[in-house]
């Protein structure tokens, strides 16, 4: 723990970590046994390259952004066990008669460096690189040593591009196995959430969904489609002879010590071929805290208060893939403690949380959200999470649970927070029951976060400000001889250094670099609209008011809309105008 504190203090010193986040991170690190640097990266506080640069500067060692795997002799990997190398994040890169060179993620892990020095009986030259960069290099170097040059390389750099015809031009099954495995390896490396294997007229196209967008990752001649599909179906435990019906299965494996659960779905297409989509779930991922989700100050304080209520319903709304489950998990993780009995019904259970009892819904055997909720009420719960309220029966049981002293968290599919009320009424729930049970509705969307390494600043145009819901004429920078120009939007004051009178604020756009794999973005962040049922909104619900009236009243009470929160994140340099506008197209202004 002493070394973790040293690392934390270094990151604070270099401005990568706010001082107030240090102690909470130490608590999470101790509770989950996670590496501090992995925790910081997974929480989107700082990227691995920035951490490595800070450690290199502090230790006076050279920093390496990219490791040339092809220049590393394969026999070097036989010196250190791969499990030890992965655990300590160290890799030998070269050796001669007098010295050995290595790269590591933590130059203050003197034990690992001393072990290598003692093992090889030579002076050691140390360089510093990012943890994921080293892990990826370890996998490729050890793989090269194990299977030789015939094994697949991951796509990414021009010199590493697969020559698919040469790789698959074999009657042996091994190249197909290696090719499929390389899909998983590359998907994890590139932070993909889904893998699409799609049959085209002359080829097989593999696309990855990264930060919500699909990118072409690999291609193969179509004659290998059946072999690829059969291999995936065998791994998922599916019937390879059945090609006319959709099938669902699972694959579990480990990559670089990380447990990955893959949900596999196959469907037949009109051409007589099967299409496969695989959803990757990182079972060992560190759960996010409420502070990591990107809430504005007001919304964070309200959410932190609401999830500690003894009873009531909190609804999270938004389309599929908008991060609703992640938000619910963050809330549960915040209040999870031994004196609370927390039960969840999910379809499926995406992440396992210690201390929380999670039930996977299985409609085929009659275990629905409603039946699970009914059973939970006999299990003496304090907090219940139900994956989705999609029918009247589930809604009625959730309301009954909340009115009998339980806190219920769930999701519902609506475009904004206010529409959650009207949706429940449409399900057949009386307005007075909605008023007496629902505490708040949280609408959310996900926008891609600009890569901090390559984002480009520019001056916002009046049209872009209008798109964000900001009046360009009223929001121009005002010049004062004694003060820097200041600009207030949605209650937040922004300061511009070096602007002239009448200029508009500086925002950022995507460019693309090696760190973000040329996309210009790295990760996603939520934008939120939190509507609390208070003494103003409550009477409107009882009157069965429409969603627009409820939303208007909430805005008068200080609620930020999705577009308001998105505008704030654009002005903070986190995302682009286009991202926010695309994510909030249905967030129509209320007159």
XYZ file of C-alpha atoms in Angstrom:
591
model
C 0.000 0.000 0.000
C 2.955 2.290 0.607
C 3.963 2.039 -3.056
C 0.373 2.715 -4.181
C 0.374 5.913 -2.113
C 3.678 6.945 -3.675
C 2.226 6.432 -7.164
C -0.936 8.332 -6.248
C 1.054 11.281 -4.942
C 3.123 11.332 -8.151
C -0.018 11.455 -10.298
C -1.435 14.266 -8.172
C 1.871 16.146 -8.453
C 1.757 15.919 -12.265
C -1.857 17.107 -12.393
C -3.306 13.797 -13.577
C -5.426 13.177 -10.521
C -7.405 15.609 -8.338
C -6.188 15.368 -4.734
C -9.714 14.757 -3.460
C -9.985 11.596 -5.592
C -6.919 9.967 -4.035
C -8.411 8.519 -0.843
C -11.585 7.144 -2.540
C -9.349 5.418 -5.098
C -7.250 3.868 -2.334
C -10.435 2.541 -0.726
C -11.637 1.034 -4.018
C -8.177 -0.367 -4.716
C -8.061 -2.059 -1.329
C -11.619 -3.421 -1.494
C -11.306 -4.861 -4.996
C -7.643 -5.774 -5.047
C -7.242 -3.776 -8.247
C -4.044 -2.157 -9.463
C -4.146 1.598 -8.821
C -3.096 2.496 -12.365
C -5.659 0.091 -13.866
C -8.285 1.687 -11.631
C -7.395 5.200 -12.808
C -7.443 4.198 -16.495
C -10.708 2.193 -16.262
C -12.350 5.132 -14.470
C -11.379 7.475 -17.371
C -9.498 9.778 -15.005
C -6.289 9.603 -17.070
C -4.986 7.418 -19.893
C -2.135 4.963 -19.529
C 0.271 7.027 -21.636
C -0.101 10.076 -19.395
C 0.490 7.927 -16.301
C 3.578 6.332 -17.859
C 4.995 9.720 -18.857
C 4.566 10.999 -15.304
C 6.318 7.960 -13.821
C 9.123 8.189 -16.376
C 9.670 11.873 -15.601
C 9.612 11.230 -11.849
C 12.097 8.347 -12.043
C 14.337 9.958 -14.656
C 13.887 7.040 -17.059
C 13.060 7.108 -20.781
C 9.408 6.860 -21.828
C 8.354 4.487 -24.627
C 5.007 5.088 -26.308
C 5.133 2.120 -28.700
C 6.999 -1.170 -28.312
C 8.497 -2.653 -31.470
C 7.488 -6.279 -30.962
C 9.142 -7.445 -34.196
C 12.541 -6.270 -32.907
C 12.309 -8.388 -29.727
C 14.015 -11.808 -30.031
C 11.471 -14.572 -29.431
C 13.865 -16.493 -27.179
C 13.825 -13.660 -24.638
C 10.228 -14.541 -23.725
C 11.371 -17.953 -22.473
C 13.408 -16.337 -19.678
C 10.423 -14.966 -17.694
C 7.167 -16.895 -17.049
C 4.302 -15.215 -18.901
C 2.069 -15.104 -15.796
C 4.794 -13.309 -13.840
C 5.490 -10.906 -16.713
C 1.788 -10.043 -17.007
C 1.321 -9.626 -13.255
C 4.324 -7.294 -12.919
C 3.840 -5.708 -16.368
C 7.459 -6.129 -17.422
C 8.928 -7.214 -20.744
C 12.519 -7.939 -21.769
C 13.259 -6.162 -25.041
C 16.928 -6.876 -25.805
C 20.059 -8.497 -24.397
C 23.752 -8.589 -25.192
C 26.819 -9.885 -23.430
C 26.962 -6.939 -21.035
C 23.415 -5.635 -20.450
C 19.734 -6.408 -20.721
C 16.970 -3.927 -21.543
C 13.439 -4.065 -20.256
C 10.272 -1.990 -20.289
C 7.922 -1.778 -17.319
C 4.721 0.002 -16.271
C 5.905 0.803 -12.745
C 9.555 1.847 -12.394
C 9.086 1.996 -8.612
C 8.460 -1.761 -8.486
C 12.088 -2.295 -7.547
C 11.421 -5.888 -6.534
C 10.685 -6.931 -10.110
C 13.712 -5.072 -11.457
C 15.975 -6.612 -8.806
C 14.625 -10.095 -9.589
C 15.520 -9.701 -13.275
C 18.949 -8.291 -12.419
C 19.632 -11.260 -10.119
C 18.298 -13.799 -12.624
C 20.386 -12.583 -15.566
C 23.350 -11.384 -13.496
C 23.640 -8.248 -15.643
C 22.907 -4.555 -15.318
C 19.364 -3.700 -16.413
C 18.380 -0.702 -18.551
C 14.788 0.248 -17.710
C 12.243 2.149 -19.792
C 8.647 3.014 -18.917
C 5.504 2.378 -21.013
C 1.743 2.158 -20.454
C 0.374 -0.954 -18.771
C -1.946 -1.991 -21.626
C 0.817 -1.333 -24.150
C 3.112 -3.703 -22.258
C 0.420 -6.350 -21.800
C -0.366 -6.316 -25.508
C 3.343 -6.598 -26.364
C 3.747 -9.493 -23.886
C 0.902 -11.392 -25.558
C 2.353 -10.906 -29.018
C 5.953 -11.718 -28.066
C 5.085 -14.885 -26.140
C 2.659 -15.941 -28.847
C 5.381 -15.495 -31.467
C 7.681 -17.694 -29.424
C 4.992 -20.349 -28.933
C 3.576 -20.754 -32.417
C 6.180 -19.182 -34.647
C 5.843 -16.765 -37.477
C 2.822 -18.570 -38.952
C 0.565 -17.245 -36.202
C -1.675 -14.251 -36.777
C -0.622 -10.715 -35.921
C -3.151 -8.201 -34.721
C -4.235 -5.483 -37.096
C -3.391 -1.927 -36.235
C -0.167 -0.765 -37.868
C 0.574 -0.918 -41.579
C 3.463 -3.331 -41.098
C 1.224 -5.672 -39.046
C -1.654 -5.980 -41.532
C -2.860 -9.534 -42.024
C -2.377 -11.131 -45.416
C -5.614 -13.062 -45.029
C -5.233 -15.276 -48.074
C -1.812 -16.525 -46.961
C -2.988 -17.136 -43.397
C -6.098 -19.079 -44.336
C -4.674 -20.899 -47.339
C -4.393 -24.175 -45.454
C -6.362 -27.386 -45.008
C -5.324 -27.431 -41.362
C -7.917 -26.135 -38.854
C -5.288 -24.372 -36.743
C -5.140 -21.189 -38.876
C -8.916 -20.748 -38.527
C -8.677 -21.201 -34.765
C -5.880 -18.655 -34.560
C -7.774 -16.235 -36.821
C -10.892 -16.379 -34.660
C -8.838 -15.980 -31.496
C -7.156 -12.961 -33.007
C -10.616 -11.377 -33.334
C -11.051 -11.536 -29.578
C -7.517 -10.352 -28.886
C -7.761 -7.367 -31.179
C -11.274 -6.497 -29.960
C -10.087 -6.349 -26.357
C -7.036 -4.319 -27.371
C -9.163 -1.774 -29.234
C -11.806 -1.510 -26.483
C -14.560 -2.956 -28.688
C -17.922 -3.775 -27.132
C -19.210 -5.906 -30.028
C -17.805 -8.048 -32.846
C -19.865 -8.387 -36.054
C -19.034 -11.218 -38.485
C -20.949 -10.428 -41.675
C -21.129 -12.442 -44.949
C -20.860 -10.324 -48.089
C -20.974 -11.384 -51.726
C -17.245 -12.022 -52.098
C -15.828 -11.772 -48.596
C -16.391 -11.974 -44.876
C -16.296 -8.596 -43.143
C -15.566 -8.243 -39.437
C -16.580 -4.993 -37.776
C -15.927 -3.796 -34.229
C -18.178 -1.422 -32.318
C -15.851 0.988 -30.501
C -17.313 3.822 -28.416
C -20.690 3.219 -30.047
C -19.473 3.338 -33.690
C -18.787 0.432 -36.064
C -15.407 0.119 -37.807
C -14.213 -2.488 -40.312
C -11.461 -4.498 -38.606
C -10.747 -7.566 -40.764
C -11.694 -9.222 -44.027
C -11.446 -12.807 -45.286
C -12.426 -14.602 -48.532
C -16.012 -15.850 -48.367
C -15.033 -19.507 -48.861
C -13.815 -19.495 -45.271
C -17.141 -18.256 -43.846
C -18.436 -21.722 -42.921
C -15.195 -22.594 -41.125
C -15.225 -19.303 -39.187
C -18.912 -19.616 -38.233
C -18.495 -23.265 -37.225
C -15.521 -22.415 -35.024
C -17.433 -19.659 -33.190
C -20.515 -21.892 -32.782
C -18.419 -24.736 -31.362
C -16.863 -22.386 -28.809
C -20.330 -21.048 -27.901
C -21.822 -24.535 -27.537
C -24.269 -24.061 -30.431
C -25.566 -26.555 -32.982
C -23.338 -26.210 -36.028
C -25.781 -28.226 -38.177
C -28.671 -25.817 -37.526
C -28.365 -22.925 -39.979
C -32.021 -21.995 -40.459
C -32.860 -20.707 -36.976
C -31.338 -18.001 -34.729
C -29.203 -19.314 -31.878
C -27.752 -17.772 -28.717
C -24.749 -18.960 -26.731
C -21.843 -17.913 -24.542
C -18.059 -18.060 -24.642
C -15.757 -17.411 -21.694
C -12.010 -16.907 -21.920
C -9.146 -14.925 -20.472
C -6.897 -12.429 -22.215
C -3.918 -10.990 -20.339
C -5.447 -12.150 -17.077
C -8.798 -10.458 -17.810
C -11.939 -12.616 -17.738
C -14.126 -11.974 -20.782
C -17.689 -13.243 -21.181
C -18.957 -13.235 -24.781
C -22.655 -13.372 -25.649
C -22.999 -14.924 -29.111
C -26.019 -14.439 -31.388
C -26.408 -16.016 -34.841
C -29.146 -15.356 -37.404
C -29.745 -16.732 -40.937
C -29.664 -14.238 -43.815
C -31.491 -14.144 -47.137
C -28.363 -15.399 -48.932
C -28.347 -18.632 -46.978
C -25.421 -17.649 -44.774
C -25.279 -16.950 -41.045
C -24.428 -13.637 -39.473
C -22.840 -13.489 -36.016
C -22.767 -10.727 -33.430
C -20.741 -11.131 -30.225
C -21.119 -8.835 -27.212
C -17.980 -8.635 -25.036
C -18.466 -8.261 -21.291
C -15.424 -7.695 -19.116
C -16.310 -9.631 -15.970
C -13.253 -8.358 -14.114
C -13.782 -4.708 -15.083
C -13.708 -2.275 -12.209
C -17.206 -0.988 -11.509
C -17.597 2.750 -11.920
C -18.517 5.010 -9.037
C -21.104 7.798 -9.305
C -18.219 10.288 -9.413
C -16.930 8.629 -12.609
C -20.161 8.939 -14.603
C -19.874 12.649 -15.435
C -22.800 14.085 -13.458
C -23.050 17.843 -13.054
C -22.687 19.064 -9.467
C -26.445 19.409 -8.885
C -27.330 16.040 -10.396
C -24.549 14.226 -8.552
C -25.688 15.576 -5.180
C -29.305 14.633 -5.929
C -28.428 11.115 -7.119
C -26.234 10.504 -4.101
C -29.142 11.525 -1.890
C -31.829 9.581 -3.798
C -30.060 6.192 -3.760
C -29.851 6.420 0.028
C -33.627 6.788 0.437
C -35.274 3.913 2.372
C -38.092 3.472 -0.149
C -39.368 4.673 -3.508
C -38.590 4.069 -7.187
C -35.744 5.562 -9.221
C -36.178 5.109 -12.969
C -33.350 5.399 -15.499
C -34.540 5.998 -19.061
C -32.917 5.967 -22.454
C -32.498 3.810 -25.573
C -30.606 0.527 -25.698
C -26.873 1.079 -25.267
C -27.162 4.396 -23.441
C -25.426 3.164 -20.283
C -28.494 2.684 -18.072
C -27.220 -0.553 -16.509
C -23.831 1.018 -15.802
C -25.567 3.857 -13.940
C -27.653 1.424 -11.896
C -24.555 -0.623 -11.028
C -22.735 2.536 -9.944
C -25.620 3.438 -7.665
C -25.779 -0.047 -6.145
C -22.028 -0.123 -5.708
C -22.157 3.195 -3.853
C -24.683 1.965 -1.247
C -23.506 -1.671 -1.075
C -22.673 -2.498 2.532
C -23.117 -5.498 4.870
C -26.215 -4.148 6.642
C -28.251 -3.965 3.410
C -29.860 -6.884 1.572
C -29.632 -5.982 -2.136
C -31.260 -8.205 -4.790
C -31.225 -7.750 -8.570
C -33.127 -9.327 -11.481
C -31.212 -8.873 -14.723
C -31.304 -10.055 -18.339
C -28.498 -11.046 -18.324
C -26.239 -10.466 -15.299
C -23.483 -8.406 -16.934
C -21.151 -7.787 -13.979
C -20.924 -9.665 -10.728
C -20.832 -7.481 -7.600
C -19.643 -8.906 -4.314
C -22.230 -8.672 -1.552
C -25.162 -8.334 -3.963
C -27.360 -11.311 -4.888
C -28.056 -11.272 -8.623
C -30.662 -13.393 -10.430
C -30.570 -13.899 -14.223
C -34.039 -13.710 -15.796
C -34.983 -16.761 -17.894
C -38.325 -16.241 -19.622
C -38.250 -19.742 -21.161
C -38.741 -21.337 -17.743
C -41.115 -18.666 -16.442
C -38.566 -16.635 -14.494
C -39.579 -13.165 -15.688
C -38.897 -9.761 -14.155
C -42.350 -9.850 -12.556
C -41.962 -13.342 -11.061
C -38.464 -12.527 -9.798
C -39.741 -9.323 -8.170
C -42.575 -11.226 -6.514
C -40.104 -13.766 -5.113
C -37.751 -10.992 -3.916
C -40.456 -9.607 -1.624
C -40.249 -12.858 0.363
C -36.453 -12.527 0.707
C -36.482 -9.592 3.159
C -34.796 -7.113 0.753
C -33.796 -3.524 1.452
C -32.932 -2.575 -2.131
C -34.199 -4.182 -5.345
C -32.950 -3.619 -8.867
C -35.051 -4.888 -11.753
C -33.495 -4.744 -15.194
C -36.499 -3.201 -16.955
C -40.126 -2.294 -16.346
C -41.759 -3.271 -19.605
C -45.318 -4.283 -18.625
C -48.100 -3.471 -16.180
C -47.474 -6.513 -13.953
C -43.824 -5.606 -13.340
C -44.731 -1.953 -12.752
C -47.446 -2.860 -10.209
C -45.128 -5.134 -8.225
C -42.361 -2.498 -8.269
C -44.794 0.103 -6.930
C -46.054 -2.301 -4.269
C -42.451 -2.982 -3.219
C -41.646 0.733 -2.969
C -44.779 1.485 -0.949
C -43.972 -1.302 1.524
C -40.554 0.044 2.465
C -38.155 -0.959 -0.295
C -35.954 1.106 -2.600
C -36.452 -0.009 -6.209
C -34.115 0.868 -9.091
C -35.104 0.064 -12.661
C -35.008 1.170 -16.291
C -37.742 2.103 -18.715
C -37.564 2.959 -22.417
C -38.541 6.600 -23.036
C -36.914 9.536 -24.815
C -36.667 11.851 -21.810
C -37.211 11.841 -18.067
C -40.709 13.334 -18.058
C -42.007 10.738 -20.536
C -41.342 7.992 -17.971
C -44.398 9.228 -16.045
C -46.694 9.091 -19.057
C -45.318 5.676 -20.036
C -46.268 4.202 -16.653
C -49.741 5.734 -16.913
C -50.066 4.217 -20.395
C -49.221 0.835 -18.846
C -52.313 1.195 -16.687
C -50.792 2.599 -13.487
C -52.951 5.184 -11.710
C -51.336 8.657 -11.540
C -51.675 8.797 -7.739
C -49.604 5.590 -7.454
C -46.910 7.050 -9.696
C -46.865 10.233 -7.601
C -46.588 8.372 -4.295
C -43.922 5.857 -5.380
C -41.554 7.410 -7.948
C -38.741 9.520 -6.488
C -37.024 10.611 -9.696
C -36.462 9.841 -13.370
C -33.002 10.023 -14.917
C -32.710 10.236 -18.704
C -29.298 9.665 -20.224
C -27.334 9.285 -23.444
C -23.703 8.467 -24.201
C -21.379 10.757 -26.169
C -17.859 9.960 -27.256
C -15.052 11.644 -25.327
C -12.416 13.487 -27.356
C -8.917 12.026 -27.271
C -6.911 14.376 -25.029
C -3.773 13.697 -27.066
C -4.989 15.029 -30.416
C -8.180 17.101 -29.989
C -8.077 20.362 -31.969
C -9.410 23.696 -30.657
C -11.444 26.088 -32.781
C -13.868 28.944 -32.264
C -17.522 27.899 -32.067
C -19.831 29.323 -34.728
C -23.163 31.016 -33.965
C -24.944 28.078 -35.642
C -23.215 25.550 -33.370
C -24.124 27.573 -30.285
C -27.727 27.671 -31.478
C -27.665 23.884 -31.919
C -26.581 23.560 -28.302
C -29.460 25.724 -27.154
C -27.287 28.787 -26.499
C -28.311 32.217 -27.823
C -25.230 33.499 -29.717
C -26.195 37.161 -29.282
C -26.612 36.908 -25.520
C -23.596 34.647 -25.003
C -20.829 36.631 -26.652
C -17.702 37.208 -24.637
C -17.842 40.531 -22.831
C -14.598 42.462 -22.450
C -13.628 44.302 -19.292
C -10.306 46.090 -19.051
C -9.603 44.684 -15.632
C -10.940 41.159 -16.171
C -10.501 38.385 -18.675
C -13.507 37.759 -20.935
C -16.170 35.704 -19.155
C -19.010 33.649 -20.463
C -21.890 32.084 -18.519
C -23.954 29.170 -19.857
C -26.379 26.952 -17.964
C -25.259 28.415 -14.664
C -21.535 27.780 -15.186
C -19.031 30.583 -15.742
C -16.324 29.950 -18.337
C -13.208 32.070 -18.660
C -11.357 32.738 -21.919
C -7.732 33.766 -21.943
C -6.608 35.909 -24.860
C -9.996 36.357 -26.558
C -10.991 39.578 -28.225
C -14.282 41.367 -27.683
C -17.190 39.659 -29.447
C -15.431 36.318 -29.915
C -17.241 33.057 -29.292
C -15.947 30.348 -26.938
C -13.308 27.799 -27.853
C -14.555 24.250 -28.422
C -12.802 21.153 -29.771
C -13.066 18.705 -32.651
C -11.668 15.222 -33.281
C -8.474 14.617 -35.244
C -7.053 11.117 -34.677
C -3.706 9.721 -33.495
C -2.036 6.455 -32.456
C -3.378 6.712 -28.917
C -7.020 6.689 -30.076
C -6.412 4.352 -33.052
C -7.127 7.200 -35.470
C -10.737 7.727 -34.321
C -10.201 10.996 -32.469
C -12.157 9.670 -29.496
C -11.321 7.611 -26.433
C -14.185 6.254 -24.339
C -17.667 7.603 -23.730
C -19.293 9.776 -21.090
C -22.919 10.193 -20.077
C -25.072 13.268 -20.449
C -27.992 13.414 -18.058
C -31.420 14.880 -17.334
C -32.507 14.287 -13.725
C -36.149 15.056 -12.927
C -37.031 14.860 -9.225
C -40.682 14.385 -8.247
C -41.135 17.318 -5.840
C -43.950 19.574 -4.682
C -44.068 21.219 -8.119
C -43.931 18.129 -10.347
C -46.054 15.930 -8.048
C -49.364 17.822 -8.479
C -48.896 17.780 -12.271
C -48.596 13.982 -12.190
C -51.821 13.769 -10.142
C -53.541 15.924 -12.781
C -52.287 13.506 -15.486
C -50.413 16.368 -17.184
C -48.540 15.725 -20.422
C -44.776 15.154 -20.511
C -44.002 18.636 -21.864
C -45.798 20.346 -18.982
C -43.939 18.201 -16.461
C -40.630 18.911 -18.181
C -41.296 22.654 -18.283
C -42.047 22.725 -14.565
C -38.896 20.753 -13.766
C -36.770 23.129 -15.843
C -38.179 26.075 -13.907
C -37.017 24.284 -10.755
C -33.452 24.069 -12.105
C -33.390 20.830 -14.079
C -30.864 20.678 -16.933
C -32.059 18.962 -20.092
C -29.947 16.418 -21.960
C -28.848 19.124 -24.370
C -27.999 21.519 -21.521
C -25.707 18.924 -19.950
C -24.242 18.114 -23.354
C -23.536 21.796 -24.022
C -21.664 22.027 -20.733
C -19.476 19.058 -21.710
C -18.763 20.634 -25.118
C -17.625 23.866 -23.455
C -15.505 21.817 -21.031
C -13.692 20.290 -24.015
C -14.879 16.719 -23.354
C -16.830 16.136 -26.559
C -17.924 17.745 -29.816
C -20.964 19.721 -30.859
C -21.874 17.018 -33.409
C -21.805 14.282 -30.752
C -24.188 16.152 -28.465
C -26.549 17.163 -31.263
C -26.709 13.583 -32.579
C -27.375 12.176 -29.105
C -30.082 14.727 -28.238
C -32.026 15.050 -31.488
C -35.269 14.280 -29.674
C -34.556 16.750 -26.854
C -36.843 19.447 -28.223
C -36.814 22.821 -26.492
C -39.814 23.485 -24.266
C -41.394 26.896 -24.767
